[in-house]
Amino acid sequence: MVEGLVVAVVVACAAALVYLAMAARVVKQYERGVLFRLGQVAEEVRAPGLNLIIPFVDRLQKVNMQIVTMPVPAQEGITRDNVTVRVDAVVYFRVVDAVSAVVKVEDYRFAVSQMAQTSLRSIIGKSELDDLLADREKLNQGLELMIDSPAVGWGVQVDRVEIKDVSLPDTMKRSMARQAEADRERRARIINADAELQASRKLAEAAQQMADTPTALQLRLLQTVMAVAAEKNSTLVLPIPVELLHFLERAGRPQQAQPVPQQIPDAAAQQVPRHAPETAAQQAPETVPPASASGPDGGPYPG
């Protein structure tokens, strides 16, 4: 009798342990449990911790509530300016409604992935190459809006979408490199020309200042000599400008009074041609006709 009672107690305990093992479900902190009782969803979502269900009647499905990082496979498309590109992205999303994520969509991860790929191809076709390379923030916002709109009905919230890489053809890369090189060369030439212009203006001002004060040229020459002599060279070539020689020549020449030019010869030269014809006429001797030759008897000589 006692042995039968002990066996019954042991069997009951074993059955209780088996029941507890089949009925006990542990929901982790980052999960939520959706309970199906005879195929129907219970309104209450099971919280994290130990939860008991009815074996063979209830079925508990756990849903991860963490933020999921999903890479979007690279999509190849043609931009609005007819450039073939290959773009890949990454999507950050999380489940906010566990019941909708389980009931309204078969596999919410696969659904979000397909929606992200379709939206990425659509964004590529609507954008230009410069937007994909330089204005990614605006494209990320548009892509996030396109994915999040249908995902709200699935109990999924898209937190962020980022375009990771934009792959270009090799020919396009070389063309862009040549364009960037030409642009940098143009800016370098402009900077050099501006520097030459400023330097020429300063040199012109310095030359004007030295022309006004010739002593400054000599001081500048002495400074140059000191700068060259500081290097301790064995040979020193000293150029002497012509302006300095002229300055020294003017300094050593005595100051002489310049004679006043005489204007009388010029006046006489101007008056002589005016009275010259009259004077010549007055001084010219009168012409006397020659006397005819005659012989001794007063008659002409015989021929």
PDB file of C-alpha atoms in Angstrom:
ATOM      1  CA  MET A   1       0.000   0.000   0.000  1.00  0.00           C
ATOM      2  CA  VAL A   2       2.732   2.403   0.955  1.00  0.00           C
ATOM      3  CA  GLU A   3       4.815   1.417  -2.002  1.00  0.00           C
ATOM      4  CA  GLY A   4       1.873   2.050  -4.366  1.00  0.00           C
ATOM      5  CA  LEU A   5       1.351   5.464  -2.812  1.00  0.00           C
ATOM      6  CA  VAL A   6       5.013   6.335  -3.204  1.00  0.00           C
ATOM      7  CA  VAL A   7       4.960   5.251  -6.844  1.00  0.00           C
ATOM      8  CA  ALA A   8       1.847   7.380  -7.471  1.00  0.00           C
ATOM      9  CA  VAL A   9       3.500  10.389  -5.884  1.00  0.00           C
ATOM     10  CA  VAL A  10       6.613   9.896  -7.966  1.00  0.00           C
ATOM     11  CA  VAL A  11       4.577   9.544 -11.131  1.00  0.00           C
ATOM     12  CA  ALA A  12       2.578  12.657 -10.298  1.00  0.00           C
ATOM     13  CA  CYS A  13       5.752  14.624  -9.664  1.00  0.00           C
ATOM     14  CA  ALA A  14       7.244  13.420 -12.909  1.00  0.00           C
ATOM     15  CA  ALA A  15       4.085  14.361 -14.778  1.00  0.00           C
ATOM     16  CA  ALA A  16       4.127  17.793 -13.138  1.00  0.00           C
ATOM     17  CA  LEU A  17       7.741  18.300 -14.124  1.00  0.00           C
ATOM     18  CA  VAL A  18       7.004  17.258 -17.681  1.00  0.00           C
ATOM     19  CA  TYR A  19       4.015  19.586 -17.765  1.00  0.00           C
ATOM     20  CA  LEU A  20       6.053  22.469 -16.437  1.00  0.00           C
ATOM     21  CA  ALA A  21       8.781  21.733 -18.950  1.00  0.00           C
ATOM     22  CA  MET A  22       6.262  21.813 -21.759  1.00  0.00           C
ATOM     23  CA  ALA A  23       4.329  24.817 -20.452  1.00  0.00           C
ATOM     24  CA  ALA A  24       7.171  27.049 -19.322  1.00  0.00           C
ATOM     25  CA  ARG A  25       8.446  29.624 -21.794  1.00  0.00           C
ATOM     26  CA  VAL A  26      11.158  32.187 -21.060  1.00  0.00           C
ATOM     27  CA  VAL A  27      10.902  35.497 -22.895  1.00  0.00           C
ATOM     28  CA  LYS A  28      14.087  37.553 -22.929  1.00  0.00           C
ATOM     29  CA  GLN A  29      14.267  41.227 -22.133  1.00  0.00           C
ATOM     30  CA  TYR A  30      14.580  42.328 -25.782  1.00  0.00           C
ATOM     31  CA  GLU A  31      11.761  40.042 -26.945  1.00  0.00           C
ATOM     32  CA  ARG A  32       7.976  40.019 -26.823  1.00  0.00           C
ATOM     33  CA  GLY A  33       5.797  36.906 -26.944  1.00  0.00           C
ATOM     34  CA  VAL A  34       2.753  36.616 -29.202  1.00  0.00           C
ATOM     35  CA  LEU A  35       0.424  33.885 -27.905  1.00  0.00           C
ATOM     36  CA  PHE A  36      -1.720  31.807 -30.295  1.00  0.00           C
ATOM     37  CA  ARG A  37      -4.480  29.850 -28.517  1.00  0.00           C
ATOM     38  CA  LEU A  38      -6.162  27.383 -30.818  1.00  0.00           C
ATOM     39  CA  GLY A  39      -4.973  29.495 -33.744  1.00  0.00           C
ATOM     40  CA  GLN A  40      -6.254  32.803 -32.409  1.00  0.00           C
ATOM     41  CA  VAL A  41      -4.004  35.627 -31.259  1.00  0.00           C
ATOM     42  CA  ALA A  42      -4.373  36.581 -27.643  1.00  0.00           C
ATOM     43  CA  GLU A  43      -4.779  40.288 -27.123  1.00  0.00           C
ATOM     44  CA  GLU A  44      -2.182  40.364 -24.378  1.00  0.00           C
ATOM     45  CA  VAL A  45       1.461  40.255 -25.461  1.00  0.00           C
ATOM     46  CA  ARG A  46       3.593  38.254 -23.099  1.00  0.00           C
ATOM     47  CA  ALA A  47       6.208  40.351 -21.303  1.00  0.00           C
ATOM     48  CA  PRO A  48       9.824  39.309 -20.667  1.00  0.00           C
ATOM     49  CA  GLY A  49      10.251  36.656 -17.992  1.00  0.00           C
ATOM     50  CA  LEU A  50       8.773  33.230 -17.258  1.00  0.00           C
ATOM     51  CA  ASN A  51       5.468  32.561 -19.005  1.00  0.00           C
ATOM     52  CA  LEU A  52       3.292  29.473 -18.774  1.00  0.00           C
ATOM     53  CA  ILE A  53       1.185  28.216 -21.646  1.00  0.00           C
ATOM     54  CA  ILE A  54      -1.143  25.321 -22.122  1.00  0.00           C
ATOM     55  CA  PRO A  55       0.692  22.536 -23.918  1.00  0.00           C
ATOM     56  CA  PHE A  56      -0.818  21.364 -27.187  1.00  0.00           C
ATOM     57  CA  VAL A  57      -3.258  24.295 -27.016  1.00  0.00           C
ATOM     58  CA  ASP A  58      -1.153  27.438 -26.935  1.00  0.00           C
ATOM     59  CA  ARG A  59       1.774  28.389 -29.125  1.00  0.00           C
ATOM     60  CA  LEU A  60       4.071  31.238 -28.168  1.00  0.00           C
ATOM     61  CA  GLN A  61       6.027  33.034 -30.896  1.00  0.00           C
ATOM     62  CA  LYS A  62       8.821  35.351 -29.857  1.00  0.00           C
ATOM     63  CA  VAL A  63       9.537  38.597 -31.698  1.00  0.00           C
ATOM     64  CA  ASN A  64      12.832  40.411 -31.455  1.00  0.00           C
ATOM     65  CA  MET A  65      12.374  44.114 -30.612  1.00  0.00           C
ATOM     66  CA  GLN A  66      16.008  45.131 -31.138  1.00  0.00           C
ATOM     67  CA  ILE A  67      17.184  47.444 -33.899  1.00  0.00           C
ATOM     68  CA  VAL A  68      18.076  45.334 -36.901  1.00  0.00           C
ATOM     69  CA  THR A  69      20.901  46.328 -39.238  1.00  0.00           C
ATOM     70  CA  MET A  70      20.109  45.013 -42.705  1.00  0.00           C
ATOM     71  CA  PRO A  71      22.462  45.535 -45.657  1.00  0.00           C
ATOM     72  CA  VAL A  72      20.739  46.203 -48.939  1.00  0.00           C
ATOM     73  CA  PRO A  73      22.342  44.351 -51.862  1.00  0.00           C
ATOM     74  CA  ALA A  74      23.990  46.565 -54.467  1.00  0.00           C
ATOM     75  CA  GLN A  75      21.548  47.718 -57.107  1.00  0.00           C
ATOM     76  CA  GLU A  76      22.637  48.719 -60.600  1.00  0.00           C
ATOM     77  CA  GLY A  77      20.718  51.410 -62.430  1.00  0.00           C
ATOM     78  CA  ILE A  78      20.887  54.384 -64.760  1.00  0.00           C
ATOM     79  CA  THR A  79      20.674  57.853 -63.294  1.00  0.00           C
ATOM     80  CA  ARG A  80      18.630  60.685 -64.727  1.00  0.00           C
ATOM     81  CA  ASP A  81      21.695  62.023 -66.578  1.00  0.00           C
ATOM     82  CA  ASN A  82      22.300  58.610 -68.227  1.00  0.00           C
ATOM     83  CA  VAL A  83      25.176  57.337 -66.091  1.00  0.00           C
ATOM     84  CA  THR A  84      25.298  53.673 -65.083  1.00  0.00           C
ATOM     85  CA  VAL A  85      25.994  53.313 -61.355  1.00  0.00           C
ATOM     86  CA  ARG A  86      25.933  50.591 -58.740  1.00  0.00           C
ATOM     87  CA  VAL A  87      24.672  51.630 -55.298  1.00  0.00           C
ATOM     88  CA  ASP A  88      24.362  49.718 -52.050  1.00  0.00           C
ATOM     89  CA  ALA A  89      22.840  50.845 -48.752  1.00  0.00           C
ATOM     90  CA  VAL A  90      22.053  49.781 -45.205  1.00  0.00           C
ATOM     91  CA  VAL A  91      18.705  49.968 -43.351  1.00  0.00           C
ATOM     92  CA  TYR A  92      18.195  50.307 -39.584  1.00  0.00           C
ATOM     93  CA  PHE A  93      14.727  49.264 -38.414  1.00  0.00           C
ATOM     94  CA  ARG A  94      12.960  47.731 -35.413  1.00  0.00           C
ATOM     95  CA  VAL A  95       9.620  46.165 -34.586  1.00  0.00           C
ATOM     96  CA  VAL A  96       7.248  48.392 -32.626  1.00  0.00           C
ATOM     97  CA  ASP A  97       4.134  46.194 -32.842  1.00  0.00           C
ATOM     98  CA  ALA A  98       4.853  42.517 -32.320  1.00  0.00           C
ATOM     99  CA  VAL A  99       1.342  41.339 -33.231  1.00  0.00           C
ATOM    100  CA  SER A 100       1.329  43.187 -36.570  1.00  0.00           C
ATOM    101  CA  ALA A 101       4.825  41.964 -37.400  1.00  0.00           C
ATOM    102  CA  VAL A 102       3.678  38.370 -36.918  1.00  0.00           C
ATOM    103  CA  VAL A 103       0.131  38.490 -38.270  1.00  0.00           C
ATOM    104  CA  LYS A 104       0.110  41.080 -41.093  1.00  0.00           C
ATOM    105  CA  VAL A 105       3.256  39.980 -42.934  1.00  0.00           C
ATOM    106  CA  GLU A 106       4.717  36.547 -43.455  1.00  0.00           C
ATOM    107  CA  ASP A 107       8.365  37.536 -42.960  1.00  0.00           C
ATOM    108  CA  TYR A 108       8.877  41.165 -42.053  1.00  0.00           C
ATOM    109  CA  ARG A 109      12.651  40.973 -42.557  1.00  0.00           C
ATOM    110  CA  PHE A 110      12.309  39.738 -46.117  1.00  0.00           C
ATOM    111  CA  ALA A 111       9.569  42.284 -46.798  1.00  0.00           C
ATOM    112  CA  VAL A 112      11.720  45.176 -45.568  1.00  0.00           C
ATOM    113  CA  SER A 113      14.666  43.925 -47.603  1.00  0.00           C
ATOM    114  CA  GLN A 114      12.678  43.748 -50.835  1.00  0.00           C
ATOM    115  CA  MET A 115      11.104  47.151 -50.223  1.00  0.00           C
ATOM    116  CA  ALA A 116      14.542  48.652 -49.608  1.00  0.00           C
ATOM    117  CA  GLN A 117      15.920  47.235 -52.865  1.00  0.00           C
ATOM    118  CA  THR A 118      12.951  48.511 -54.871  1.00  0.00           C
ATOM    119  CA  SER A 119      13.117  51.952 -53.294  1.00  0.00           C
ATOM    120  CA  LEU A 120      16.876  52.148 -53.898  1.00  0.00           C
ATOM    121  CA  ARG A 121      16.448  51.428 -57.609  1.00  0.00           C
ATOM    122  CA  SER A 122      13.723  54.048 -57.789  1.00  0.00           C
ATOM    123  CA  ILE A 123      15.953  56.630 -56.100  1.00  0.00           C
ATOM    124  CA  ILE A 124      18.766  55.896 -58.556  1.00  0.00           C
ATOM    125  CA  GLY A 125      16.491  56.516 -61.531  1.00  0.00           C
ATOM    126  CA  LYS A 126      15.178  59.806 -60.127  1.00  0.00           C
ATOM    127  CA  SER A 127      18.536  61.278 -59.119  1.00  0.00           C
ATOM    128  CA  GLU A 128      21.543  62.628 -60.953  1.00  0.00           C
ATOM    129  CA  LEU A 129      25.124  61.521 -60.478  1.00  0.00           C
ATOM    130  CA  ASP A 130      26.115  64.701 -58.637  1.00  0.00           C
ATOM    131  CA  ASP A 131      23.273  64.145 -56.153  1.00  0.00           C
ATOM    132  CA  LEU A 132      24.399  60.580 -55.470  1.00  0.00           C
ATOM    133  CA  LEU A 133      27.941  61.747 -54.811  1.00  0.00           C
ATOM    134  CA  ALA A 134      27.421  65.042 -52.984  1.00  0.00           C
ATOM    135  CA  ASP A 135      23.843  65.252 -51.681  1.00  0.00           C
ATOM    136  CA  ARG A 136      23.417  61.884 -49.999  1.00  0.00           C
ATOM    137  CA  GLU A 137      21.643  63.236 -46.926  1.00  0.00           C
ATOM    138  CA  LYS A 138      18.662  64.302 -49.005  1.00  0.00           C
ATOM    139  CA  LEU A 139      18.580  60.959 -50.804  1.00  0.00           C
ATOM    140  CA  ASN A 140      18.780  59.099 -47.483  1.00  0.00           C
ATOM    141  CA  GLN A 141      15.735  60.968 -46.219  1.00  0.00           C
ATOM    142  CA  GLY A 142      13.777  60.219 -49.379  1.00  0.00           C
ATOM    143  CA  LEU A 143      14.773  56.556 -49.265  1.00  0.00           C
ATOM    144  CA  GLU A 144      13.788  56.312 -45.604  1.00  0.00           C
ATOM    145  CA  LEU A 145      10.371  57.778 -46.346  1.00  0.00           C
ATOM    146  CA  MET A 146       9.788  55.357 -49.224  1.00  0.00           C
ATOM    147  CA  ILE A 147      10.607  52.323 -47.067  1.00  0.00           C
ATOM    148  CA  ASP A 148       8.873  53.494 -43.911  1.00  0.00           C
ATOM    149  CA  SER A 149       5.501  54.223 -45.549  1.00  0.00           C
ATOM    150  CA  PRO A 150       4.499  50.574 -46.183  1.00  0.00           C
ATOM    151  CA  ALA A 151       6.473  49.260 -43.203  1.00  0.00           C
ATOM    152  CA  VAL A 152       4.257  51.112 -40.715  1.00  0.00           C
ATOM    153  CA  GLY A 153       1.412  48.715 -41.482  1.00  0.00           C
ATOM    154  CA  TRP A 154       3.680  45.771 -40.724  1.00  0.00           C
ATOM    155  CA  GLY A 155       4.470  47.009 -37.228  1.00  0.00           C
ATOM    156  CA  VAL A 156       7.993  47.984 -38.302  1.00  0.00           C
ATOM    157  CA  GLN A 157       9.592  51.388 -37.886  1.00  0.00           C
ATOM    158  CA  VAL A 158      12.551  52.404 -40.070  1.00  0.00           C
ATOM    159  CA  ASP A 159      14.988  54.443 -38.005  1.00  0.00           C
ATOM    160  CA  ARG A 160      17.600  55.300 -40.617  1.00  0.00           C
ATOM    161  CA  VAL A 161      18.732  54.516 -44.159  1.00  0.00           C
ATOM    162  CA  GLU A 162      22.270  55.193 -45.369  1.00  0.00           C
ATOM    163  CA  ILE A 163      23.757  54.898 -48.863  1.00  0.00           C
ATOM    164  CA  LYS A 164      27.116  53.210 -48.336  1.00  0.00           C
ATOM    165  CA  ASP A 165      28.886  53.246 -51.670  1.00  0.00           C
ATOM    166  CA  VAL A 166      28.378  54.433 -55.236  1.00  0.00           C
ATOM    167  CA  SER A 167      30.378  52.464 -57.789  1.00  0.00           C
ATOM    168  CA  LEU A 168      31.111  54.155 -61.117  1.00  0.00           C
ATOM    169  CA  PRO A 169      32.494  52.747 -64.383  1.00  0.00           C
ATOM    170  CA  ASP A 170      36.231  53.079 -64.927  1.00  0.00           C
ATOM    171  CA  THR A 171      35.759  55.434 -67.880  1.00  0.00           C
ATOM    172  CA  MET A 172      33.620  57.745 -65.763  1.00  0.00           C
ATOM    173  CA  LYS A 173      36.200  57.701 -62.977  1.00  0.00           C
ATOM    174  CA  ARG A 174      38.948  58.719 -65.399  1.00  0.00           C
ATOM    175  CA  SER A 175      36.790  61.489 -66.842  1.00  0.00           C
ATOM    176  CA  MET A 176      36.016  62.838 -63.383  1.00  0.00           C
ATOM    177  CA  ALA A 177      39.698  62.668 -62.452  1.00  0.00           C
ATOM    178  CA  ARG A 178      40.661  64.669 -65.546  1.00  0.00           C
ATOM    179  CA  GLN A 179      37.942  67.202 -64.814  1.00  0.00           C
ATOM    180  CA  ALA A 180      39.111  67.632 -61.222  1.00  0.00           C
ATOM    181  CA  GLU A 181      42.735  67.945 -62.358  1.00  0.00           C
ATOM    182  CA  ALA A 182      41.832  70.604 -64.925  1.00  0.00           C
ATOM    183  CA  ASP A 183      39.834  72.536 -62.358  1.00  0.00           C
ATOM    184  CA  ARG A 184      42.689  72.478 -59.849  1.00  0.00           C
ATOM    185  CA  GLU A 185      45.166  73.568 -62.526  1.00  0.00           C
ATOM    186  CA  ARG A 186      42.882  76.441 -63.478  1.00  0.00           C
ATOM    187  CA  ARG A 187      42.660  77.597 -59.878  1.00  0.00           C
ATOM    188  CA  ALA A 188      46.440  77.290 -59.482  1.00  0.00           C
ATOM    189  CA  ARG A 189      47.024  79.451 -62.540  1.00  0.00           C
ATOM    190  CA  ILE A 190      44.574  82.052 -61.284  1.00  0.00           C
ATOM    191  CA  ILE A 191      46.325  82.153 -57.905  1.00  0.00           C
ATOM    192  CA  ASN A 192      49.744  82.474 -59.572  1.00  0.00           C
ATOM    193  CA  ALA A 193      48.518  85.253 -61.841  1.00  0.00           C
ATOM    194  CA  ASP A 194      47.019  87.094 -58.889  1.00  0.00           C
ATOM    195  CA  ALA A 195      50.291  86.765 -56.998  1.00  0.00           C
ATOM    196  CA  GLU A 196      52.253  88.084 -59.981  1.00  0.00           C
ATOM    197  CA  LEU A 197      49.875  91.031 -60.263  1.00  0.00           C
ATOM    198  CA  GLN A 198      50.246  91.932 -56.606  1.00  0.00           C
ATOM    199  CA  ALA A 199      54.032  91.530 -56.770  1.00  0.00           C
ATOM    200  CA  SER A 200      54.252  93.732 -59.865  1.00  0.00           C
ATOM    201  CA  ARG A 201      52.226  96.424 -58.137  1.00  0.00           C
ATOM    202  CA  LYS A 202      54.500  96.340 -55.110  1.00  0.00           C
ATOM    203  CA  LEU A 203      57.602  96.419 -57.304  1.00  0.00           C
ATOM    204  CA  ALA A 204      56.222  99.406 -59.205  1.00  0.00           C
ATOM    205  CA  GLU A 205      55.596 101.224 -55.933  1.00  0.00           C
ATOM    206  CA  ALA A 206      59.112 100.377 -54.749  1.00  0.00           C
ATOM    207  CA  ALA A 207      60.642 101.573 -58.024  1.00  0.00           C
ATOM    208  CA  GLN A 208      58.697 104.821 -57.817  1.00  0.00           C
ATOM    209  CA  GLN A 209      59.864 105.335 -54.249  1.00  0.00           C
ATOM    210  CA  MET A 210      63.510 104.676 -55.214  1.00  0.00           C
ATOM    211  CA  ALA A 211      63.201 107.054 -58.159  1.00  0.00           C
ATOM    212  CA  ASP A 212      62.021 109.810 -55.830  1.00  0.00           C
ATOM    213  CA  THR A 213      64.835 109.125 -53.336  1.00  0.00           C
ATOM    214  CA  PRO A 214      67.989 107.822 -55.094  1.00  0.00           C
ATOM    215  CA  THR A 215      69.652 107.153 -51.744  1.00  0.00           C
ATOM    216  CA  ALA A 216      67.253 104.278 -51.167  1.00  0.00           C
ATOM    217  CA  LEU A 217      68.802 102.440 -54.122  1.00  0.00           C
ATOM    218  CA  GLN A 218      72.222 102.604 -52.497  1.00  0.00           C
ATOM    219  CA  LEU A 219      70.795 101.357 -49.182  1.00  0.00           C
ATOM    220  CA  ARG A 220      69.109  98.494 -50.955  1.00  0.00           C
ATOM    221  CA  LEU A 221      72.394  97.598 -52.616  1.00  0.00           C
ATOM    222  CA  LEU A 222      74.158  97.554 -49.273  1.00  0.00           C
ATOM    223  CA  GLN A 223      71.468  95.282 -47.826  1.00  0.00           C
ATOM    224  CA  THR A 224      71.949  92.891 -50.721  1.00  0.00           C
ATOM    225  CA  VAL A 225      75.693  92.842 -50.126  1.00  0.00           C
ATOM    226  CA  MET A 226      75.166  92.064 -46.444  1.00  0.00           C
ATOM    227  CA  ALA A 227      72.783  89.240 -47.265  1.00  0.00           C
ATOM    228  CA  VAL A 228      75.220  87.680 -49.691  1.00  0.00           C
ATOM    229  CA  ALA A 229      78.188  88.152 -47.373  1.00  0.00           C
ATOM    230  CA  ALA A 230      76.366  86.316 -44.564  1.00  0.00           C
ATOM    231  CA  GLU A 231      76.595  83.050 -46.531  1.00  0.00           C
ATOM    232  CA  LYS A 232      80.441  83.173 -46.347  1.00  0.00           C
ATOM    233  CA  ASN A 233      81.016  82.661 -50.031  1.00  0.00           C
ATOM    234  CA  SER A 234      84.559  82.837 -51.386  1.00  0.00           C
ATOM    235  CA  THR A 235      83.487  84.814 -54.464  1.00  0.00           C
ATOM    236  CA  LEU A 236      81.249  87.850 -54.321  1.00  0.00           C
ATOM    237  CA  VAL A 237      79.864  89.365 -57.504  1.00  0.00           C
ATOM    238  CA  LEU A 238      78.620  92.871 -56.834  1.00  0.00           C
ATOM    239  CA  PRO A 239      76.404  94.390 -59.518  1.00  0.00           C
ATOM    240  CA  ILE A 240      76.505  98.174 -59.713  1.00  0.00           C
ATOM    241  CA  PRO A 241      73.389  99.670 -61.260  1.00  0.00           C
ATOM    242  CA  VAL A 242      73.721 102.458 -63.784  1.00  0.00           C
ATOM    243  CA  GLU A 243      71.463 104.693 -61.717  1.00  0.00           C
ATOM    244  CA  LEU A 244      73.986 104.559 -58.880  1.00  0.00           C
ATOM    245  CA  LEU A 245      76.791 105.664 -61.221  1.00  0.00           C
ATOM    246  CA  HIS A 246      74.697 108.560 -62.452  1.00  0.00           C
ATOM    247  CA  PHE A 247      73.970 109.518 -58.873  1.00  0.00           C
ATOM    248  CA  LEU A 248      77.679 109.481 -57.950  1.00  0.00           C
ATOM    249  CA  GLU A 249      78.533 111.441 -61.101  1.00  0.00           C
ATOM    250  CA  ARG A 250      76.013 114.152 -60.272  1.00  0.00           C
ATOM    251  CA  ALA A 251      77.271 114.271 -56.684  1.00  0.00           C
ATOM    252  CA  GLY A 252      80.899 114.793 -57.771  1.00  0.00           C
ATOM    253  CA  ARG A 253      80.234 117.372 -60.505  1.00  0.00           C
ATOM    254  CA  PRO A 254      80.651 121.050 -59.307  1.00  0.00           C
ATOM    255  CA  GLN A 255      77.698 123.313 -59.715  1.00  0.00           C
ATOM    256  CA  GLN A 256      78.326 125.814 -62.587  1.00  0.00           C
ATOM    257  CA  ALA A 257      76.235 128.712 -63.679  1.00  0.00           C
ATOM    258  CA  GLN A 258      74.725 128.101 -67.051  1.00  0.00           C
ATOM    259  CA  PRO A 259      75.361 131.008 -69.571  1.00  0.00           C
ATOM    260  CA  VAL A 260      72.392 132.921 -70.859  1.00  0.00           C
ATOM    261  CA  PRO A 261      71.913 132.179 -74.562  1.00  0.00           C
ATOM    262  CA  GLN A 262      72.271 135.196 -76.868  1.00  0.00           C
ATOM    263  CA  GLN A 263      69.341 135.992 -79.060  1.00  0.00           C
ATOM    264  CA  ILE A 264      71.006 138.770 -81.150  1.00  0.00           C
ATOM    265  CA  PRO A 265      72.543 136.566 -83.854  1.00  0.00           C
ATOM    266  CA  ASP A 266      69.246 134.904 -84.381  1.00  0.00           C
ATOM    267  CA  ALA A 267      67.520 138.273 -84.847  1.00  0.00           C
ATOM    268  CA  ALA A 268      70.198 139.446 -87.255  1.00  0.00           C
ATOM    269  CA  ALA A 269      69.903 136.203 -89.155  1.00  0.00           C
ATOM    270  CA  GLN A 270      66.184 136.788 -89.473  1.00  0.00           C
ATOM    271  CA  GLN A 271      66.631 140.397 -90.672  1.00  0.00           C
ATOM    272  CA  VAL A 272      69.435 139.863 -93.216  1.00  0.00           C
ATOM    273  CA  PRO A 273      67.392 138.064 -95.845  1.00  0.00           C
ATOM    274  CA  ARG A 274      64.749 140.810 -95.719  1.00  0.00           C
ATOM    275  CA  HIS A 275      67.108 143.760 -96.628  1.00  0.00           C
ATOM    276  CA  ALA A 276      69.661 141.788 -98.648  1.00  0.00           C
ATOM    277  CA  PRO A 277      68.092 142.418-102.078  1.00  0.00           C
ATOM    278  CA  GLU A 278      67.925 146.197-101.562  1.00  0.00           C
ATOM    279  CA  THR A 279      71.547 146.398-100.338  1.00  0.00           C
ATOM    280  CA  ALA A 280      72.759 144.393-103.286  1.00  0.00           C
ATOM    281  CA  ALA A 281      70.884 146.648-105.669  1.00  0.00           C
ATOM    282  CA  GLN A 282      72.336 149.766-104.092  1.00  0.00           C
ATOM    283  CA  GLN A 283      75.918 148.463-104.057  1.00  0.00           C
ATOM    284  CA  ALA A 284      75.940 146.948-107.549  1.00  0.00           C
ATOM    285  CA  PRO A 285      78.096 149.083-110.024  1.00  0.00           C
ATOM    286  CA  GLU A 286      76.498 150.519-113.093  1.00  0.00           C
ATOM    287  CA  THR A 287      77.192 148.601-116.238  1.00  0.00           C
ATOM    288  CA  VAL A 288      79.036 150.726-118.895  1.00  0.00           C
ATOM    289  CA  PRO A 289      78.687 149.626-122.498  1.00  0.00           C
ATOM    290  CA  PRO A 290      82.049 148.825-124.111  1.00  0.00           C
ATOM    291  CA  ALA A 291      83.463 151.430-126.611  1.00  0.00           C
ATOM    292  CA  SER A 292      83.880 150.324-130.150  1.00  0.00           C
ATOM    293  CA  ALA A 293      87.460 149.949-131.333  1.00  0.00           C
ATOM    294  CA  SER A 294      88.695 152.526-133.941  1.00  0.00           C
ATOM    295  CA  GLY A 295      91.766 152.936-135.923  1.00  0.00           C
ATOM    296  CA  PRO A 296      94.256 155.875-136.070  1.00  0.00           C
ATOM    297  CA  ASP A 297      92.220 157.802-138.528  1.00  0.00           C
ATOM    298  CA  GLY A 298      89.127 157.350-136.580  1.00  0.00           C
ATOM    299  CA  GLY A 299      87.787 154.560-138.728  1.00  0.00           C
ATOM    300  CA  PRO A 300      87.371 151.002-137.781  1.00  0.00           C
ATOM    301  CA  TYR A 301      90.121 148.517-137.931  1.00  0.00           C
ATOM    302  CA  PRO A 302      89.992 146.318-140.838  1.00  0.00           C
ATOM    303  CA  GLY A 303      88.768 142.939-140.123  1.00  0.00           C
TER     304      GLY A 303
END
